[in-house]
Coordinates of N, CA and C and ligand atoms in Angstrom, one line a residue:
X1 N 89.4 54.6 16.1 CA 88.3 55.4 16.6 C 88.7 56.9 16.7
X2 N 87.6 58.1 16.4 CA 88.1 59.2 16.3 C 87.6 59.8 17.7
X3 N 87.9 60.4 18.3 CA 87.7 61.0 19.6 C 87.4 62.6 19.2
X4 N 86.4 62.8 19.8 CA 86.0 64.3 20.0 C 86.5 64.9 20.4
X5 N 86.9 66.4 20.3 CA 87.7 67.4 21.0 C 87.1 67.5 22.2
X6 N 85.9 67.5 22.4 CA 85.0 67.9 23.1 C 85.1 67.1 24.1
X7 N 85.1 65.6 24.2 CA 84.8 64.5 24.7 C 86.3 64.7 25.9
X8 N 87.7 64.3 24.6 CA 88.8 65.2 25.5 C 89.1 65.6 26.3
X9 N 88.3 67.1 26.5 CA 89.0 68.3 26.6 C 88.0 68.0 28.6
X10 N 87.0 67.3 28.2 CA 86.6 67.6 29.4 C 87.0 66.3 30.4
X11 N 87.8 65.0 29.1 CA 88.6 64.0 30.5 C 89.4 64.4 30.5
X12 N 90.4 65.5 30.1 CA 91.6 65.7 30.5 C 91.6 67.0 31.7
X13 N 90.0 67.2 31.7 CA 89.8 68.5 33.1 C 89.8 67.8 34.1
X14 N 89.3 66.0 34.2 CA 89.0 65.2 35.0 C 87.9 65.2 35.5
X15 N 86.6 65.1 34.7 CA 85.3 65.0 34.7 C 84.8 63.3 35.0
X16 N 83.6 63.0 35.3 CA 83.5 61.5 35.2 C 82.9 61.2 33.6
X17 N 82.9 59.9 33.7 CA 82.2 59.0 32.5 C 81.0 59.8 32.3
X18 N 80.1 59.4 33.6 CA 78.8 60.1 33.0 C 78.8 61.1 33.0
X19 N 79.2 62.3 34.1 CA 79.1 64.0 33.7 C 79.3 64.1 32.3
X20 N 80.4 63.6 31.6 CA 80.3 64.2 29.7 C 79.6 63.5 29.5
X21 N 78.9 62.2 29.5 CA 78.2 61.5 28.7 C 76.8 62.1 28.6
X22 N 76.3 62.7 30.0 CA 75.1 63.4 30.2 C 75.4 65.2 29.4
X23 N 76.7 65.5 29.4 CA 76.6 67.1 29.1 C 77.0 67.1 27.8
X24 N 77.3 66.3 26.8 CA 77.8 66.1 25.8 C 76.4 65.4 24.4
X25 N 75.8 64.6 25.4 CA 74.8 64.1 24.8 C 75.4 62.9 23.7
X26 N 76.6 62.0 24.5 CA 77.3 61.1 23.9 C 77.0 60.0 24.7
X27 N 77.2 59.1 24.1 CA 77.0 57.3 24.9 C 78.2 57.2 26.0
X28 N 77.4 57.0 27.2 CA 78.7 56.7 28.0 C 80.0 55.5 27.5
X29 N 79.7 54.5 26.8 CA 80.4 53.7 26.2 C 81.8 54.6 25.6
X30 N 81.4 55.4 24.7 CA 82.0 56.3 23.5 C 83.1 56.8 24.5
X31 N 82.3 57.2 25.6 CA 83.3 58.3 26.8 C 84.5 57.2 27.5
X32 N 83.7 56.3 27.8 CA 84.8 55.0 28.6 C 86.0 54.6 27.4
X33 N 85.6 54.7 25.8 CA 86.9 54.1 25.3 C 87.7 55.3 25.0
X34 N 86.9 56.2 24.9 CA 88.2 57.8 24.2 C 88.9 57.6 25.8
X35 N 88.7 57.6 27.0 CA 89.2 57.2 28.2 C 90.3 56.4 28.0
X36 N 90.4 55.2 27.5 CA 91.3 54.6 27.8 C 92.6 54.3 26.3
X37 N 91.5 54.9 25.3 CA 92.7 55.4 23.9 C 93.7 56.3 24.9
X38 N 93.2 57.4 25.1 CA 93.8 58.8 25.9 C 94.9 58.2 26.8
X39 N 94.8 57.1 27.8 CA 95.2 56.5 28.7 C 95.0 57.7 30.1
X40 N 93.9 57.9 30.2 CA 93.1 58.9 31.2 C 92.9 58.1 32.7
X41 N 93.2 57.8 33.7 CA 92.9 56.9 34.4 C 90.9 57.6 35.2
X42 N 90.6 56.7 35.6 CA 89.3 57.4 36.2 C 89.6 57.6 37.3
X43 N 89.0 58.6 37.8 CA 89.4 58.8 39.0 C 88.1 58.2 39.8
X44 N 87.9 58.7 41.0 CA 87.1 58.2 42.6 C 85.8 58.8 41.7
X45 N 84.6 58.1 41.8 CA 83.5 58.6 41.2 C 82.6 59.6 42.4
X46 N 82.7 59.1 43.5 CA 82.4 60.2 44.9 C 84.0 60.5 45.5
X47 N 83.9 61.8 45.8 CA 84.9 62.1 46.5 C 84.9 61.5 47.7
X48 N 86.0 61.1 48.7 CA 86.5 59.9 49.7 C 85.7 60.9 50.6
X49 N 85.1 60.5 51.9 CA 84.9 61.2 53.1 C 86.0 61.3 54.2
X50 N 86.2 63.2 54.7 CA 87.2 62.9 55.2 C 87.6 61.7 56.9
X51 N 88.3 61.5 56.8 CA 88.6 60.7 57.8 C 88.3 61.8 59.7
X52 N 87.9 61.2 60.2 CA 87.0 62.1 61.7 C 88.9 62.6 62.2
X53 N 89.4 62.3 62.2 CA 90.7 62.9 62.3 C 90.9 64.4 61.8
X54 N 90.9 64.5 60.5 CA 90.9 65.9 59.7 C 89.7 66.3 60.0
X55 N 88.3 65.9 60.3 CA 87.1 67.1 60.9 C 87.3 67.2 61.8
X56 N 88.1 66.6 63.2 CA 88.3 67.0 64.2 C 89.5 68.2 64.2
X57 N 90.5 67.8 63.5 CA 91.7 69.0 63.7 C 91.2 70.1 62.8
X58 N 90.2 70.0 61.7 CA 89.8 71.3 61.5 C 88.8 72.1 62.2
X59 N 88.5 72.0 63.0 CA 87.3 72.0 63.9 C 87.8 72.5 65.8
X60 N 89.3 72.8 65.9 CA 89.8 73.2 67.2 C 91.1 74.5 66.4
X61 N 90.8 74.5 67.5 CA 92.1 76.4 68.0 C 92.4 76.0 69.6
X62 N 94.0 76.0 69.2 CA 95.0 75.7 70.0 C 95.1 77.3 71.2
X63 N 94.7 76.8 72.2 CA 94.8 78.2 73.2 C 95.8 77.8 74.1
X64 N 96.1 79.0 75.2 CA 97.2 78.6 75.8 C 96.9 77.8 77.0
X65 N 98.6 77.2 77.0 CA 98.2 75.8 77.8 C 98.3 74.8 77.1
X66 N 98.2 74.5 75.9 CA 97.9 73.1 75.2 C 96.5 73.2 75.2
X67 N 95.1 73.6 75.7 CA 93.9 73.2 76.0 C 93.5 73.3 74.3
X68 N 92.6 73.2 73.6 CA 91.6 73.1 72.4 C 90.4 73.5 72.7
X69 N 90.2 74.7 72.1 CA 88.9 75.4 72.0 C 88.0 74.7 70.8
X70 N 86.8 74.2 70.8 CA 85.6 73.8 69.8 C 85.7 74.9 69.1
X71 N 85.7 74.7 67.4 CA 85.1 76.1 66.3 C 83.6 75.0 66.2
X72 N 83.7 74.1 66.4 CA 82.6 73.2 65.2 C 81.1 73.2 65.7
X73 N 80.3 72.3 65.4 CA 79.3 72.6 65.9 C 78.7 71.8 67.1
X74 N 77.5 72.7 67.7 CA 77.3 72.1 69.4 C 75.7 71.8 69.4
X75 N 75.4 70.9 70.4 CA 74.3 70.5 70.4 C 73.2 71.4 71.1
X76 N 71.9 70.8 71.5 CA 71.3 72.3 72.1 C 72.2 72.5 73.5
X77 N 72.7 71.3 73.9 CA 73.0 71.4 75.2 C 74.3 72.8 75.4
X78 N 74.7 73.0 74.6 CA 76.1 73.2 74.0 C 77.3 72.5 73.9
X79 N 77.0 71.2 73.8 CA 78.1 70.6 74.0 C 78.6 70.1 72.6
X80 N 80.0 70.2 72.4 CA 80.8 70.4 70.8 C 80.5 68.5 70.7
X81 N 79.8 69.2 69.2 CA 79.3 67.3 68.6 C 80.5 67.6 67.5
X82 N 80.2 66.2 66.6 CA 81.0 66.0 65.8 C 80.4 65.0 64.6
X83 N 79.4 64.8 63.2 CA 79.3 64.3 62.4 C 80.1 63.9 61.7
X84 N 80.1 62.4 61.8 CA 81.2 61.7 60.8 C 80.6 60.4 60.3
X85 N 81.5 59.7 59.8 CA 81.2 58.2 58.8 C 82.4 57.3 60.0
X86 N 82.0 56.3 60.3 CA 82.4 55.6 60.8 C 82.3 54.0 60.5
X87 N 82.8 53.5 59.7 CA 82.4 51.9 59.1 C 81.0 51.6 58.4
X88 N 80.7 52.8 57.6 CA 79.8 53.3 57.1 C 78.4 53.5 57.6
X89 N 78.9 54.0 59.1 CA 77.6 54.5 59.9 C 77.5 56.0 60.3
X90 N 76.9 56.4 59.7 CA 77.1 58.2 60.4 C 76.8 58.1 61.5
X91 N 77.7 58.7 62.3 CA 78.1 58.5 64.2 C 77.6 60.4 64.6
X92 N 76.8 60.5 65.5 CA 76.9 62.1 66.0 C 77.3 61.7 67.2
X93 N 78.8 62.4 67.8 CA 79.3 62.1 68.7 C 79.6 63.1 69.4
X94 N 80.1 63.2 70.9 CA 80.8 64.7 71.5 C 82.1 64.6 70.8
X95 N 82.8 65.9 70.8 CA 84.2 66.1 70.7 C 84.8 65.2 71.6
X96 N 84.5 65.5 72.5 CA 85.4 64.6 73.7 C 85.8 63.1 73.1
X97 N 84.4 62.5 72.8 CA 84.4 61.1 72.6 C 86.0 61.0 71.3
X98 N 85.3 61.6 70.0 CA 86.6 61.6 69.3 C 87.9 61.8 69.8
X99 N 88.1 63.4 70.3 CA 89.0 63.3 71.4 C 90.4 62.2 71.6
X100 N 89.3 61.8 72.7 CA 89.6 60.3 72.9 C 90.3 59.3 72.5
X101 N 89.8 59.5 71.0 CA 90.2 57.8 70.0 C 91.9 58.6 69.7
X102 N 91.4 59.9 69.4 CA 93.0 60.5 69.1 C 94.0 60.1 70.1
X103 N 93.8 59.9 70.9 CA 94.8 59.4 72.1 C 95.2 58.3 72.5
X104 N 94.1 57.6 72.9 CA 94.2 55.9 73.4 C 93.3 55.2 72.5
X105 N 94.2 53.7 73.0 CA 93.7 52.7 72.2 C 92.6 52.1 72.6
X106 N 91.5 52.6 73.6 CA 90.8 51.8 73.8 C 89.7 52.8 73.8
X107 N 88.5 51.9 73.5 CA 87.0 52.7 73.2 C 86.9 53.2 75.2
X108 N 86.0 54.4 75.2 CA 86.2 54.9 76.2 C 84.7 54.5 76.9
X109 N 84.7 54.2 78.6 CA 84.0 54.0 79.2 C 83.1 55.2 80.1
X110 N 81.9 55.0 80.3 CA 80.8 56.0 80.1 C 81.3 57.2 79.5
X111 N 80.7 58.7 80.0 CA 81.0 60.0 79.8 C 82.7 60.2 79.7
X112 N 83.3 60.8 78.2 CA 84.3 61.4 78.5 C 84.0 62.5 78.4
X113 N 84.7 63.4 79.7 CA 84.7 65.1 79.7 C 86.0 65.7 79.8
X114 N 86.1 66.7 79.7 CA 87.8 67.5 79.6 C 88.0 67.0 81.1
X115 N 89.2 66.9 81.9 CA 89.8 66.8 83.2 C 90.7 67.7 83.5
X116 N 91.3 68.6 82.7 CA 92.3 70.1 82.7 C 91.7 71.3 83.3
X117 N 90.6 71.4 83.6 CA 90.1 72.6 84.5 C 89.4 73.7 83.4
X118 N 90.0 73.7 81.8 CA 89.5 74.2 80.5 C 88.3 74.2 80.6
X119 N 87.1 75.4 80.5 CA 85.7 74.9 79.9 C 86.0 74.5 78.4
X120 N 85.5 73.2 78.9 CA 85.1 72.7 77.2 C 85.9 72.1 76.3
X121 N 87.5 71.4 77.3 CA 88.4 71.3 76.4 C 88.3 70.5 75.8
X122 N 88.8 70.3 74.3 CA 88.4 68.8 73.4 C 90.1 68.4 73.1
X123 N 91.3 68.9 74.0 CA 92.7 68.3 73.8 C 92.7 66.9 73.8
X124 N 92.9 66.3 73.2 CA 93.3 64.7 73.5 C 93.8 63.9 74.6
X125 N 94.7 64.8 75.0 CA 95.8 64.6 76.1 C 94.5 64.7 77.1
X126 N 93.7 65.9 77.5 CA 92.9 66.5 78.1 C 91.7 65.8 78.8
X127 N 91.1 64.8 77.9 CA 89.8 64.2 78.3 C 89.6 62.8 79.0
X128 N 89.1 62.7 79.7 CA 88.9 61.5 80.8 C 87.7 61.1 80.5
X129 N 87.4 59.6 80.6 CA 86.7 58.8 80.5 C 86.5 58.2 82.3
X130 N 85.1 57.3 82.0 CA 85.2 56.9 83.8 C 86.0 56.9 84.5
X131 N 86.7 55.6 83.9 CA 87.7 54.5 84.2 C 89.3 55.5 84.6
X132 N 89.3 56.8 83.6 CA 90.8 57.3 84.2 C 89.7 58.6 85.1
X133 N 89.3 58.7 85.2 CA 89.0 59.4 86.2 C 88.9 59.2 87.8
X134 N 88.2 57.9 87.5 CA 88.2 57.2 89.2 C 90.1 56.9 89.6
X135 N 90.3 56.3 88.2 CA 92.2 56.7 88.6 C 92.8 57.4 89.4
X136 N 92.6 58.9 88.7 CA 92.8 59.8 88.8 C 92.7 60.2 90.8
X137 N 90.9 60.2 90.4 CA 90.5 60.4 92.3 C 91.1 59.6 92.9
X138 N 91.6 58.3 92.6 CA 92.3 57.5 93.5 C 93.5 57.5 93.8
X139 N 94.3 58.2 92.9 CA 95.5 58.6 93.0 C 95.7 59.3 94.0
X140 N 95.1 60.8 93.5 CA 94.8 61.8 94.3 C 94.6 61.6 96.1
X141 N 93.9 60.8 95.8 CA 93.0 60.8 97.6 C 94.5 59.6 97.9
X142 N 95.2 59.0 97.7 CA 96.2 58.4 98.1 C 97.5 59.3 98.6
X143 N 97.6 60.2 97.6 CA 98.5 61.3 97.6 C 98.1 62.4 99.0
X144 N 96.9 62.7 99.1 CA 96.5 63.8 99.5 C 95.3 63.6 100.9
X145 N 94.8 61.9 101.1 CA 94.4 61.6 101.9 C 93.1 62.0 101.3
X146 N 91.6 61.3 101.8 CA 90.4 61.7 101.4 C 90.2 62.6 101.8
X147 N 89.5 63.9 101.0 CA 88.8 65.1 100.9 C 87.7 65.1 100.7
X148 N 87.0 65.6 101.2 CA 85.4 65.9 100.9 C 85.4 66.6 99.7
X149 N 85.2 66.7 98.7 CA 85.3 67.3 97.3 C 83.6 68.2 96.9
Ligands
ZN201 ZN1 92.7 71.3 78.3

């Protein structure tokens, strides 16, 4: 079989099957075997979505202290969300919540909010959920005797 220059030039840019098949006005068939004469592998036909890890760390600026300032986007409330894919469910979630999963292993119980005194921190280390917060108060008020707060 003779392969088109054409057909080639645009699997060796790493186009899909169909994109030449549609921009060439050739049979997608034609494009899948000059593909595999070539030994061209195919690549991902949708590009992968990134993992909520890399939208999270592109999405903070490191201030001092260790705290994490939000770049990304906020709800009307103002509080820093975060759109992602999650077991193929788009999740809108706080920062915090993601946060969170960065850190510990367990899904977090009611509201997590920053606990470092930061407005708005989204550090990992930083964010408390119920469960370590009543900890926390309880620690505290052990250490320090109950305070009216
Ligand atoms: Zn902080």
């Amino acid at each position: 079989m003779k392969i088109r220059a054409d057909v080639a030039q645009m699997l060796r840019a790493g186009h899909s099957d169909r994109q030449i098949a549609r921009q060439l006005g050739v049979h997608r068939d034609q494009v899948i075997r000059a593909r595999r004469l070539l030994g061209i592998p195919a690549g991902p036909t949708f590009p992968q979505p990134k993992a909520v890890e890399d939208l999270f760390r592109e999405r903070v600026e490191e201030v001092d202290g260790g705290h994490l300032k939000w770049r990304g986007f906020r709800n009307e409330r103002g509080t820093p969300v975060l759109k992602h894919r999650s077991r193929g469910a788009l999740r809108n979630e706080t920062a915090y919540r993601v946060a969170w999963r960065l850190q510990h292993d367990r899904e977090p119980e009611g509201l997590v909010l920053p606990g470092c005194g930061y407005d708005q921190c989204v550090a990992p280390g930083h964010v408390e959920d119920r469960r370590l917060r009543n900890q926390v108060t309880a620690a505290y008020a052990a250490i320090f005797g109950e305070t009216a707060a």
